[in-house]
Amino acid sequence: QVYAVFSEELKCWCRALVESVQRQADGCQLGCFLVDYAKYCSVASENIRVLAGAFAKIPYRARKCRLHCTKPLTLHIDYCENTAKMGPAKRWDTAAIQHFRKLLE
């Protein structure tokens, strides 16, 4: 379900999907995906509202997606044999993510 949340970063109300809830001493923090900005943010539980009917049905401007059949790689270094080879990785490294974002821009 899509909710309206107040984004401190953007200083406005945005549509968002709630992805996680973390309990804290002073309330709850919600991990949200802003569907019109393609950003993730954390929102306090008092800054979330239910959307009105027609507003909730407007198509999202952002979509979550993945690169088809593209797997992360990393450089594996063997210090004993003094070699370096590219091999599979569990996660994309920061440099690869930044390079991809620059290509998109």
PDB file of C-alpha atoms in Angstrom:
ATOM      1  CA  GLN A   1       0.000   0.000   0.000  1.00  0.00           C
ATOM      2  CA  VAL A   2       1.194   3.508  -0.808  1.00  0.00           C
ATOM      3  CA  TYR A   3       1.236   6.147   1.943  1.00  0.00           C
ATOM      4  CA  ALA A   4       1.997   9.863   2.133  1.00  0.00           C
ATOM      5  CA  VAL A   5       5.162  10.553   4.157  1.00  0.00           C
ATOM      6  CA  PHE A   6       6.960  13.790   4.982  1.00  0.00           C
ATOM      7  CA  SER A   7      10.531  13.746   3.688  1.00  0.00           C
ATOM      8  CA  GLU A   8      12.884  15.879   5.805  1.00  0.00           C
ATOM      9  CA  GLU A   9      15.430  15.878   2.969  1.00  0.00           C
ATOM     10  CA  LEU A  10      12.979  17.100   0.304  1.00  0.00           C
ATOM     11  CA  LYS A  11      10.928  19.223   2.765  1.00  0.00           C
ATOM     12  CA  CYS A  12       7.625  18.017   1.289  1.00  0.00           C
ATOM     13  CA  TRP A  13       5.005  15.273   1.427  1.00  0.00           C
ATOM     14  CA  CYS A  14       5.704  12.365  -0.945  1.00  0.00           C
ATOM     15  CA  ARG A  15       4.119   9.055  -1.875  1.00  0.00           C
ATOM     16  CA  ALA A  16       6.047   6.110  -0.452  1.00  0.00           C
ATOM     17  CA  LEU A  17       6.054   2.362   0.036  1.00  0.00           C
ATOM     18  CA  VAL A  18       6.933   1.299   3.575  1.00  0.00           C
ATOM     19  CA  GLU A  19       9.640  -1.378   3.446  1.00  0.00           C
ATOM     20  CA  SER A  20      10.682  -1.737   7.082  1.00  0.00           C
ATOM     21  CA  VAL A  21       9.693  -0.722  10.596  1.00  0.00           C
ATOM     22  CA  GLN A  22      12.231  -0.229  13.392  1.00  0.00           C
ATOM     23  CA  ARG A  23      11.058   0.273  16.954  1.00  0.00           C
ATOM     24  CA  GLN A  24      12.933   2.853  18.994  1.00  0.00           C
ATOM     25  CA  ALA A  25      12.536   4.254  22.503  1.00  0.00           C
ATOM     26  CA  ASP A  26      10.729   7.366  21.231  1.00  0.00           C
ATOM     27  CA  GLY A  27       8.544   5.666  18.587  1.00  0.00           C
ATOM     28  CA  CYS A  28       9.041   3.921  15.251  1.00  0.00           C
ATOM     29  CA  GLN A  29      11.226   4.716  12.264  1.00  0.00           C
ATOM     30  CA  LEU A  30       9.901   3.591   8.884  1.00  0.00           C
ATOM     31  CA  GLY A  31      12.205   2.685   6.004  1.00  0.00           C
ATOM     32  CA  CYS A  32      10.438   4.024   2.900  1.00  0.00           C
ATOM     33  CA  PHE A  33      10.915   4.049  -0.879  1.00  0.00           C
ATOM     34  CA  LEU A  34       9.715   7.334  -2.408  1.00  0.00           C
ATOM     35  CA  VAL A  35       7.882   6.189  -5.538  1.00  0.00           C
ATOM     36  CA  ASP A  36       8.097   9.544  -7.340  1.00  0.00           C
ATOM     37  CA  TYR A  37      11.761  10.274  -6.525  1.00  0.00           C
ATOM     38  CA  ALA A  38      13.367   6.796  -6.543  1.00  0.00           C
ATOM     39  CA  LYS A  39      14.972   7.479  -3.172  1.00  0.00           C
ATOM     40  CA  TYR A  40      15.067   5.608   0.108  1.00  0.00           C
ATOM     41  CA  CYS A  41      14.506   7.515   3.322  1.00  0.00           C
ATOM     42  CA  SER A  42      13.777   7.016   6.989  1.00  0.00           C
ATOM     43  CA  VAL A  43      10.588   8.609   8.361  1.00  0.00           C
ATOM     44  CA  ALA A  44       9.250   8.962  11.896  1.00  0.00           C
ATOM     45  CA  SER A  45       5.929   7.211  12.476  1.00  0.00           C
ATOM     46  CA  GLU A  46       4.135  10.518  13.157  1.00  0.00           C
ATOM     47  CA  ASN A  47       5.018  11.698   9.609  1.00  0.00           C
ATOM     48  CA  ILE A  48       2.958   9.113   7.723  1.00  0.00           C
ATOM     49  CA  ARG A  49      -0.603   9.451   6.411  1.00  0.00           C
ATOM     50  CA  VAL A  50      -3.056   7.293   4.459  1.00  0.00           C
ATOM     51  CA  LEU A  51      -3.598   8.542   0.897  1.00  0.00           C
ATOM     52  CA  ALA A  52      -6.949   9.642  -0.478  1.00  0.00           C
ATOM     53  CA  GLY A  53      -8.461   7.278  -3.086  1.00  0.00           C
ATOM     54  CA  ALA A  54      -7.742   9.024  -6.415  1.00  0.00           C
ATOM     55  CA  PHE A  55      -4.279  10.251  -5.379  1.00  0.00           C
ATOM     56  CA  ALA A  56      -3.169   6.699  -4.567  1.00  0.00           C
ATOM     57  CA  LYS A  57      -4.044   5.512  -8.095  1.00  0.00           C
ATOM     58  CA  ILE A  58      -1.748   7.911  -9.976  1.00  0.00           C
ATOM     59  CA  PRO A  59       1.087   5.897 -11.631  1.00  0.00           C
ATOM     60  CA  TYR A  60       4.500   6.083  -9.970  1.00  0.00           C
ATOM     61  CA  ARG A  61       7.221   8.142 -11.622  1.00  0.00           C
ATOM     62  CA  ALA A  62       9.941   5.791 -10.369  1.00  0.00           C
ATOM     63  CA  ARG A  63      10.220   2.032 -10.713  1.00  0.00           C
ATOM     64  CA  LYS A  64      12.458  -0.423  -8.950  1.00  0.00           C
ATOM     65  CA  CYS A  65      14.404  -2.402 -11.501  1.00  0.00           C
ATOM     66  CA  ARG A  66      17.422  -4.633 -11.941  1.00  0.00           C
ATOM     67  CA  LEU A  67      19.895  -5.162 -14.734  1.00  0.00           C
ATOM     68  CA  HIS A  68      18.970  -8.420 -16.439  1.00  0.00           C
ATOM     69  CA  CYS A  69      21.662 -11.134 -16.115  1.00  0.00           C
ATOM     70  CA  THR A  70      24.243  -8.656 -14.792  1.00  0.00           C
ATOM     71  CA  LYS A  71      26.171  -9.907 -11.794  1.00  0.00           C
ATOM     72  CA  PRO A  72      28.641  -7.951  -9.656  1.00  0.00           C
ATOM     73  CA  LEU A  73      32.341  -8.648 -10.116  1.00  0.00           C
ATOM     74  CA  THR A  74      35.329  -7.858  -7.982  1.00  0.00           C
ATOM     75  CA  LEU A  75      39.076  -8.138  -8.241  1.00  0.00           C
ATOM     76  CA  HIS A  76      40.416 -11.164  -6.337  1.00  0.00           C
ATOM     77  CA  ILE A  77      44.066 -10.710  -5.395  1.00  0.00           C
ATOM     78  CA  ASP A  78      46.274 -13.656  -4.458  1.00  0.00           C
ATOM     79  CA  TYR A  79      49.306 -12.230  -2.663  1.00  0.00           C
ATOM     80  CA  CYS A  80      51.034 -15.601  -2.420  1.00  0.00           C
ATOM     81  CA  GLU A  81      51.042 -16.187  -6.192  1.00  0.00           C
ATOM     82  CA  ASN A  82      51.209 -12.465  -7.057  1.00  0.00           C
ATOM     83  CA  THR A  83      48.116 -12.645  -9.325  1.00  0.00           C
ATOM     84  CA  ALA A  84      44.849 -10.756  -9.715  1.00  0.00           C
ATOM     85  CA  LYS A  85      41.706 -12.088 -11.389  1.00  0.00           C
ATOM     86  CA  MET A  86      38.165 -10.822 -11.858  1.00  0.00           C
ATOM     87  CA  GLY A  87      35.592 -13.012 -10.121  1.00  0.00           C
ATOM     88  CA  PRO A  88      32.037 -13.009  -8.797  1.00  0.00           C
ATOM     89  CA  ALA A  89      31.091 -10.854  -5.801  1.00  0.00           C
ATOM     90  CA  LYS A  90      28.158 -10.871  -3.401  1.00  0.00           C
ATOM     91  CA  ARG A  91      27.489  -7.130  -3.684  1.00  0.00           C
ATOM     92  CA  TRP A  92      28.278  -4.240  -6.024  1.00  0.00           C
ATOM     93  CA  ASP A  93      31.141  -2.138  -4.725  1.00  0.00           C
ATOM     94  CA  THR A  94      30.770   1.629  -4.210  1.00  0.00           C
ATOM     95  CA  ALA A  95      32.969   2.598  -7.176  1.00  0.00           C
ATOM     96  CA  ALA A  96      30.870   0.485  -9.577  1.00  0.00           C
ATOM     97  CA  ILE A  97      27.640   2.051  -8.298  1.00  0.00           C
ATOM     98  CA  GLN A  98      29.029   5.585  -8.664  1.00  0.00           C
ATOM     99  CA  HIS A  99      30.296   4.815 -12.191  1.00  0.00           C
ATOM    100  CA  PHE A 100      26.896   3.438 -13.224  1.00  0.00           C
ATOM    101  CA  ARG A 101      25.092   6.513 -11.867  1.00  0.00           C
ATOM    102  CA  LYS A 102      27.433   8.798 -13.834  1.00  0.00           C
ATOM    103  CA  LEU A 103      26.682   6.826 -16.994  1.00  0.00           C
ATOM    104  CA  LEU A 104      22.945   7.270 -16.408  1.00  0.00           C
ATOM    105  CA  GLU A 105      23.298  11.022 -15.956  1.00  0.00           C
TER     106      GLU A 105
END
